[in-house]
Amino acid sequence: MSGFKNFVLRGNLVDLAVAVIIGTAFGAVVTTFTQWLTNQLPEGADKVFSNKENSFGAFMNAVIAFVILAAVVYFLVVLPYTKAKEKFFPAEADGKPADIALLEEIRDLLATRSNV
């Protein structure tokens, strides 16, 4: 169970899942806007908003659904994920990630080696 917890919290699994969800929702917004644009603009600018069969409402619906979905994903996935990550993997004492500290150590060793 510990290995699975490390896999989920350390990897980019949650980031990738959030990106797929947001990307899919944004794709729906773009598709709806494109359909509205290609269907309405050839009729002329005066008929775009007065046409009874226009789909501008569908575009606004897609935008509102995207904003709601983004808020839900942020508050129900991203915030708990970051809190759990901070709880299970606290930041190091100096605030630097381990790979940066290792690279600085290598840099210092190389600097002393070249001065000899």
Short mmCIF file of N, CA and C in Angstrom, two decimals:
data_model
loop_
_atom_site.label_atom_id
_atom_site.label_comp_id
_atom_site.label_asym_id
_atom_site.label_seq_id
_atom_site.Cartn_x
_atom_site.Cartn_y
_atom_site.Cartn_z
N MET A 1 0.83 -1.19 0.00
CA MET A 1 0.00 0.00 0.00
C MET A 1 0.87 1.26 0.00
N SER A 2 2.01 1.19 0.65
CA SER A 2 2.90 2.34 0.70
C SER A 2 3.45 2.67 -0.67
N GLY A 3 3.76 1.66 -1.46
CA GLY A 3 4.26 1.89 -2.80
C GLY A 3 3.23 2.57 -3.68
N PHE A 4 1.97 2.18 -3.54
CA PHE A 4 0.90 2.81 -4.32
C PHE A 4 0.73 4.26 -3.92
N LYS A 5 0.80 4.53 -2.61
CA LYS A 5 0.68 5.90 -2.12
C LYS A 5 1.81 6.76 -2.69
N ASN A 6 3.02 6.24 -2.69
CA ASN A 6 4.15 6.98 -3.26
C ASN A 6 3.96 7.21 -4.75
N PHE A 7 3.45 6.20 -5.45
CA PHE A 7 3.23 6.31 -6.88
C PHE A 7 2.21 7.41 -7.19
N VAL A 8 1.12 7.44 -6.45
CA VAL A 8 0.07 8.40 -6.72
C VAL A 8 0.48 9.81 -6.32
N LEU A 9 1.12 9.95 -5.17
CA LEU A 9 1.43 11.29 -4.67
C LEU A 9 2.70 11.88 -5.25
N ARG A 10 3.67 11.09 -5.62
CA ARG A 10 4.92 11.63 -6.15
C ARG A 10 4.89 11.82 -7.65
N GLY A 11 4.19 10.98 -8.34
CA GLY A 11 4.17 11.04 -9.79
C GLY A 11 3.26 12.14 -10.29
N ASN A 12 3.22 12.24 -11.59
CA ASN A 12 2.38 13.24 -12.23
C ASN A 12 1.02 12.66 -12.61
N LEU A 13 0.62 11.60 -11.95
CA LEU A 13 -0.63 10.93 -12.27
C LEU A 13 -1.83 11.86 -12.08
N VAL A 14 -1.89 12.55 -10.96
CA VAL A 14 -3.01 13.45 -10.69
C VAL A 14 -2.96 14.64 -11.64
N ASP A 15 -1.78 15.17 -11.90
CA ASP A 15 -1.65 16.29 -12.83
C ASP A 15 -2.13 15.89 -14.22
N LEU A 16 -1.77 14.71 -14.64
CA LEU A 16 -2.20 14.23 -15.96
C LEU A 16 -3.71 14.02 -16.00
N ALA A 17 -4.28 13.48 -14.95
CA ALA A 17 -5.73 13.27 -14.91
C ALA A 17 -6.48 14.59 -14.96
N VAL A 18 -6.01 15.58 -14.22
CA VAL A 18 -6.63 16.90 -14.24
C VAL A 18 -6.51 17.53 -15.62
N ALA A 19 -5.36 17.37 -16.25
CA ALA A 19 -5.16 17.93 -17.59
C ALA A 19 -6.10 17.29 -18.60
N VAL A 20 -6.32 15.99 -18.50
CA VAL A 20 -7.23 15.31 -19.43
C VAL A 20 -8.67 15.79 -19.22
N ILE A 21 -9.08 15.92 -17.97
CA ILE A 21 -10.45 16.37 -17.68
C ILE A 21 -10.66 17.79 -18.18
N ILE A 22 -9.74 18.70 -17.86
CA ILE A 22 -9.88 20.09 -18.29
C ILE A 22 -9.77 20.20 -19.81
N GLY A 23 -8.88 19.44 -20.41
CA GLY A 23 -8.74 19.47 -21.86
C GLY A 23 -9.98 18.99 -22.58
N THR A 24 -10.61 17.96 -22.06
CA THR A 24 -11.85 17.46 -22.66
C THR A 24 -12.97 18.49 -22.55
N ALA A 25 -13.08 19.12 -21.40
CA ALA A 25 -14.12 20.14 -21.22
C ALA A 25 -13.85 21.35 -22.11
N PHE A 26 -12.60 21.74 -22.25
CA PHE A 26 -12.28 22.87 -23.11
C PHE A 26 -12.51 22.51 -24.58
N GLY A 27 -12.27 21.26 -24.93
CA GLY A 27 -12.56 20.81 -26.29
C GLY A 27 -14.03 20.96 -26.63
N ALA A 28 -14.90 20.70 -25.65
CA ALA A 28 -16.33 20.89 -25.87
C ALA A 28 -16.67 22.35 -26.10
N VAL A 29 -15.99 23.25 -25.38
CA VAL A 29 -16.22 24.69 -25.58
C VAL A 29 -15.79 25.10 -26.98
N VAL A 30 -14.63 24.65 -27.41
CA VAL A 30 -14.13 25.01 -28.74
C VAL A 30 -15.03 24.43 -29.83
N THR A 31 -15.46 23.20 -29.67
CA THR A 31 -16.34 22.58 -30.66
C THR A 31 -17.66 23.33 -30.78
N THR A 32 -18.25 23.68 -29.65
CA THR A 32 -19.52 24.40 -29.67
C THR A 32 -19.35 25.77 -30.30
N PHE A 33 -18.27 26.47 -29.97
CA PHE A 33 -18.03 27.79 -30.56
C PHE A 33 -17.83 27.68 -32.06
N THR A 34 -17.07 26.70 -32.49
CA THR A 34 -16.82 26.52 -33.92
C THR A 34 -18.10 26.20 -34.67
N GLN A 35 -18.93 25.35 -34.12
CA GLN A 35 -20.21 25.04 -34.75
C GLN A 35 -21.09 26.28 -34.84
N TRP A 36 -21.13 27.06 -33.78
CA TRP A 36 -21.92 28.28 -33.79
C TRP A 36 -21.39 29.25 -34.84
N LEU A 37 -20.08 29.41 -34.88
CA LEU A 37 -19.47 30.35 -35.80
C LEU A 37 -19.69 29.94 -37.25
N THR A 38 -19.49 28.69 -37.56
CA THR A 38 -19.64 28.25 -38.95
C THR A 38 -21.10 28.21 -39.39
N ASN A 39 -22.02 28.02 -38.47
CA ASN A 39 -23.43 27.99 -38.84
C ASN A 39 -24.06 29.37 -38.94
N GLN A 40 -23.58 30.32 -38.17
CA GLN A 40 -24.26 31.60 -38.08
C GLN A 40 -23.65 32.70 -38.92
N LEU A 41 -22.36 32.75 -39.07
CA LEU A 41 -21.75 33.87 -39.78
C LEU A 41 -22.10 33.96 -41.26
N PRO A 42 -22.27 32.88 -41.97
CA PRO A 42 -22.66 33.03 -43.38
C PRO A 42 -24.02 33.69 -43.57
N GLU A 43 -24.87 33.70 -42.56
CA GLU A 43 -26.19 34.31 -42.68
C GLU A 43 -26.14 35.83 -42.60
N GLY A 44 -25.07 36.38 -42.10
CA GLY A 44 -24.96 37.83 -41.98
C GLY A 44 -24.95 38.23 -40.52
N ALA A 45 -24.30 39.34 -40.26
CA ALA A 45 -24.11 39.78 -38.88
C ALA A 45 -25.43 40.18 -38.21
N ASP A 46 -26.39 40.68 -38.98
CA ASP A 46 -27.65 41.11 -38.37
C ASP A 46 -28.51 39.94 -37.92
N LYS A 47 -28.31 38.76 -38.49
CA LYS A 47 -29.13 37.60 -38.14
C LYS A 47 -28.47 36.68 -37.11
N VAL A 48 -27.24 36.97 -36.75
CA VAL A 48 -26.51 36.05 -35.86
C VAL A 48 -27.20 35.92 -34.51
N PHE A 49 -27.58 37.03 -33.91
CA PHE A 49 -28.17 36.97 -32.58
C PHE A 49 -29.69 37.00 -32.61
N SER A 50 -30.29 37.28 -33.77
CA SER A 50 -31.74 37.34 -33.84
C SER A 50 -32.36 36.04 -34.34
N ASN A 51 -31.57 35.13 -34.85
CA ASN A 51 -32.08 33.87 -35.37
C ASN A 51 -32.64 33.03 -34.22
N LYS A 52 -33.84 32.52 -34.39
CA LYS A 52 -34.46 31.73 -33.33
C LYS A 52 -33.79 30.38 -33.15
N GLU A 53 -33.11 29.92 -34.17
CA GLU A 53 -32.48 28.61 -34.10
C GLU A 53 -30.97 28.69 -33.85
N ASN A 54 -30.50 29.85 -33.41
CA ASN A 54 -29.05 29.94 -33.21
C ASN A 54 -28.61 29.11 -32.01
N SER A 55 -27.35 28.78 -32.01
CA SER A 55 -26.83 27.92 -30.95
C SER A 55 -25.86 28.67 -30.04
N PHE A 56 -26.02 30.00 -29.95
CA PHE A 56 -25.17 30.77 -29.05
C PHE A 56 -25.41 30.35 -27.61
N GLY A 57 -26.63 29.99 -27.30
CA GLY A 57 -26.95 29.51 -25.96
C GLY A 57 -26.20 28.22 -25.64
N ALA A 58 -26.03 27.37 -26.64
CA ALA A 58 -25.27 26.14 -26.43
C ALA A 58 -23.81 26.45 -26.13
N PHE A 59 -23.28 27.48 -26.80
CA PHE A 59 -21.90 27.89 -26.53
C PHE A 59 -21.77 28.42 -25.10
N MET A 60 -22.69 29.27 -24.69
CA MET A 60 -22.64 29.80 -23.33
C MET A 60 -22.82 28.67 -22.31
N ASN A 61 -23.65 27.70 -22.64
CA ASN A 61 -23.82 26.54 -21.76
C ASN A 61 -22.51 25.77 -21.62
N ALA A 62 -21.78 25.60 -22.72
CA ALA A 62 -20.50 24.90 -22.67
C ALA A 62 -19.47 25.68 -21.85
N VAL A 63 -19.48 27.01 -21.97
CA VAL A 63 -18.55 27.84 -21.19
C VAL A 63 -18.87 27.73 -19.70
N ILE A 64 -20.14 27.82 -19.35
CA ILE A 64 -20.53 27.72 -17.94
C ILE A 64 -20.20 26.34 -17.38
N ALA A 65 -20.47 25.30 -18.17
CA ALA A 65 -20.14 23.94 -17.73
C ALA A 65 -18.63 23.78 -17.54
N PHE A 66 -17.83 24.41 -18.41
CA PHE A 66 -16.38 24.34 -18.26
C PHE A 66 -15.92 25.02 -16.97
N VAL A 67 -16.46 26.18 -16.69
CA VAL A 67 -16.07 26.91 -15.48
C VAL A 67 -16.46 26.12 -14.23
N ILE A 68 -17.66 25.56 -14.24
CA ILE A 68 -18.11 24.77 -13.09
C ILE A 68 -17.23 23.53 -12.92
N LEU A 69 -16.95 22.84 -14.02
CA LEU A 69 -16.11 21.65 -13.95
C LEU A 69 -14.70 21.99 -13.46
N ALA A 70 -14.15 23.10 -13.93
CA ALA A 70 -12.81 23.50 -13.49
C ALA A 70 -12.81 23.80 -11.99
N ALA A 71 -13.85 24.46 -11.50
CA ALA A 71 -13.93 24.76 -10.07
C ALA A 71 -14.06 23.48 -9.25
N VAL A 72 -14.89 22.56 -9.71
CA VAL A 72 -15.07 21.30 -8.99
C VAL A 72 -13.77 20.50 -8.95
N VAL A 73 -13.09 20.42 -10.09
CA VAL A 73 -11.83 19.68 -10.13
C VAL A 73 -10.80 20.33 -9.22
N TYR A 74 -10.76 21.66 -9.21
CA TYR A 74 -9.79 22.35 -8.37
C TYR A 74 -10.07 22.10 -6.88
N PHE A 75 -11.33 22.27 -6.48
CA PHE A 75 -11.63 22.17 -5.05
C PHE A 75 -11.74 20.73 -4.55
N LEU A 76 -12.09 19.79 -5.42
CA LEU A 76 -12.25 18.41 -4.97
C LEU A 76 -11.07 17.50 -5.30
N VAL A 77 -10.18 17.94 -6.19
CA VAL A 77 -9.04 17.10 -6.55
C VAL A 77 -7.71 17.80 -6.25
N VAL A 78 -7.52 19.00 -6.78
CA VAL A 78 -6.22 19.65 -6.70
C VAL A 78 -5.89 20.06 -5.26
N LEU A 79 -6.80 20.75 -4.59
CA LEU A 79 -6.50 21.17 -3.21
C LEU A 79 -6.28 19.99 -2.26
N PRO A 80 -7.15 18.98 -2.23
CA PRO A 80 -6.84 17.84 -1.36
C PRO A 80 -5.55 17.12 -1.74
N TYR A 81 -5.26 17.06 -3.03
CA TYR A 81 -4.02 16.42 -3.48
C TYR A 81 -2.80 17.16 -2.95
N THR A 82 -2.80 18.49 -3.05
CA THR A 82 -1.64 19.24 -2.57
C THR A 82 -1.50 19.14 -1.05
N LYS A 83 -2.63 19.14 -0.35
CA LYS A 83 -2.56 19.00 1.11
C LYS A 83 -2.04 17.62 1.51
N ALA A 84 -2.50 16.58 0.82
CA ALA A 84 -2.02 15.23 1.12
C ALA A 84 -0.55 15.09 0.77
N LYS A 85 -0.14 15.71 -0.31
CA LYS A 85 1.27 15.64 -0.71
C LYS A 85 2.15 16.34 0.32
N GLU A 86 1.69 17.49 0.83
CA GLU A 86 2.46 18.19 1.86
C GLU A 86 2.49 17.39 3.17
N LYS A 87 1.42 16.68 3.46
CA LYS A 87 1.35 15.91 4.70
C LYS A 87 2.26 14.68 4.65
N PHE A 88 2.22 13.94 3.55
CA PHE A 88 2.98 12.70 3.45
C PHE A 88 4.43 12.93 3.02
N PHE A 89 4.69 14.00 2.31
CA PHE A 89 6.05 14.30 1.84
C PHE A 89 6.38 15.74 2.20
N PRO A 90 6.70 16.01 3.47
CA PRO A 90 7.00 17.40 3.86
C PRO A 90 8.25 17.91 3.15
N ALA A 91 8.30 19.21 3.00
CA ALA A 91 9.44 19.83 2.33
C ALA A 91 10.70 19.59 3.15
N GLU A 92 11.81 19.59 2.47
CA GLU A 92 13.07 19.36 3.16
C GLU A 92 13.43 20.58 4.00
N ALA A 93 14.38 20.43 4.91
CA ALA A 93 14.70 21.47 5.88
C ALA A 93 15.15 22.76 5.20
N ASP A 94 16.00 22.67 4.18
CA ASP A 94 16.47 23.88 3.53
C ASP A 94 15.54 24.34 2.41
N GLY A 95 14.50 23.60 2.15
CA GLY A 95 13.53 23.99 1.14
C GLY A 95 13.93 23.62 -0.27
N LYS A 96 15.08 22.97 -0.44
CA LYS A 96 15.54 22.58 -1.77
C LYS A 96 15.20 21.12 -2.02
N PRO A 97 14.78 20.80 -3.23
CA PRO A 97 14.58 19.39 -3.56
C PRO A 97 15.90 18.63 -3.52
N ALA A 98 15.82 17.33 -3.36
CA ALA A 98 17.02 16.50 -3.22
C ALA A 98 17.88 16.54 -4.47
N ASP A 99 17.26 16.60 -5.65
CA ASP A 99 18.06 16.61 -6.87
C ASP A 99 18.84 17.91 -7.02
N ILE A 100 18.26 19.02 -6.58
CA ILE A 100 18.97 20.31 -6.65
C ILE A 100 20.14 20.30 -5.67
N ALA A 101 19.93 19.79 -4.47
CA ALA A 101 21.01 19.71 -3.48
C ALA A 101 22.14 18.83 -3.99
N LEU A 102 21.81 17.72 -4.64
CA LEU A 102 22.83 16.83 -5.19
C LEU A 102 23.60 17.52 -6.31
N LEU A 103 22.90 18.24 -7.17
CA LEU A 103 23.58 18.96 -8.25
C LEU A 103 24.51 20.05 -7.70
N GLU A 104 24.09 20.73 -6.64
CA GLU A 104 24.95 21.74 -6.03
C GLU A 104 26.19 21.09 -5.42
N GLU A 105 26.02 19.93 -4.82
CA GLU A 105 27.17 19.22 -4.25
C GLU A 105 28.15 18.81 -5.35
N ILE A 106 27.64 18.32 -6.46
CA ILE A 106 28.50 17.96 -7.59
C ILE A 106 29.22 19.19 -8.13
N ARG A 107 28.51 20.30 -8.24
CA ARG A 107 29.11 21.54 -8.71
C ARG A 107 30.25 21.97 -7.80
N ASP A 108 30.03 21.91 -6.49
CA ASP A 108 31.07 22.31 -5.55
C ASP A 108 32.29 21.38 -5.63
N LEU A 109 32.06 20.08 -5.78
CA LEU A 109 33.18 19.14 -5.93
C LEU A 109 33.97 19.40 -7.20
N LEU A 110 33.27 19.69 -8.28
CA LEU A 110 33.97 19.99 -9.54
C LEU A 110 34.74 21.30 -9.44
N ALA A 111 34.20 22.27 -8.72
CA ALA A 111 34.89 23.54 -8.55
C ALA A 111 36.17 23.36 -7.74
N THR A 112 36.14 22.54 -6.70
CA THR A 112 37.35 22.31 -5.91
C THR A 112 38.35 21.47 -6.70
N ARG A 113 37.88 20.56 -7.53
CA ARG A 113 38.77 19.72 -8.33
C ARG A 113 39.50 20.56 -9.39
N SER A 114 38.82 21.52 -9.98
CA SER A 114 39.45 22.33 -11.03
C SER A 114 40.42 23.35 -10.45
N ASN A 115 40.29 23.71 -9.18
CA ASN A 115 41.20 24.67 -8.55
C ASN A 115 42.48 24.01 -8.06
N VAL A 116 42.55 22.71 -8.03
CA VAL A 116 43.72 22.00 -7.50
C VAL A 116 44.85 22.02 -8.45
#
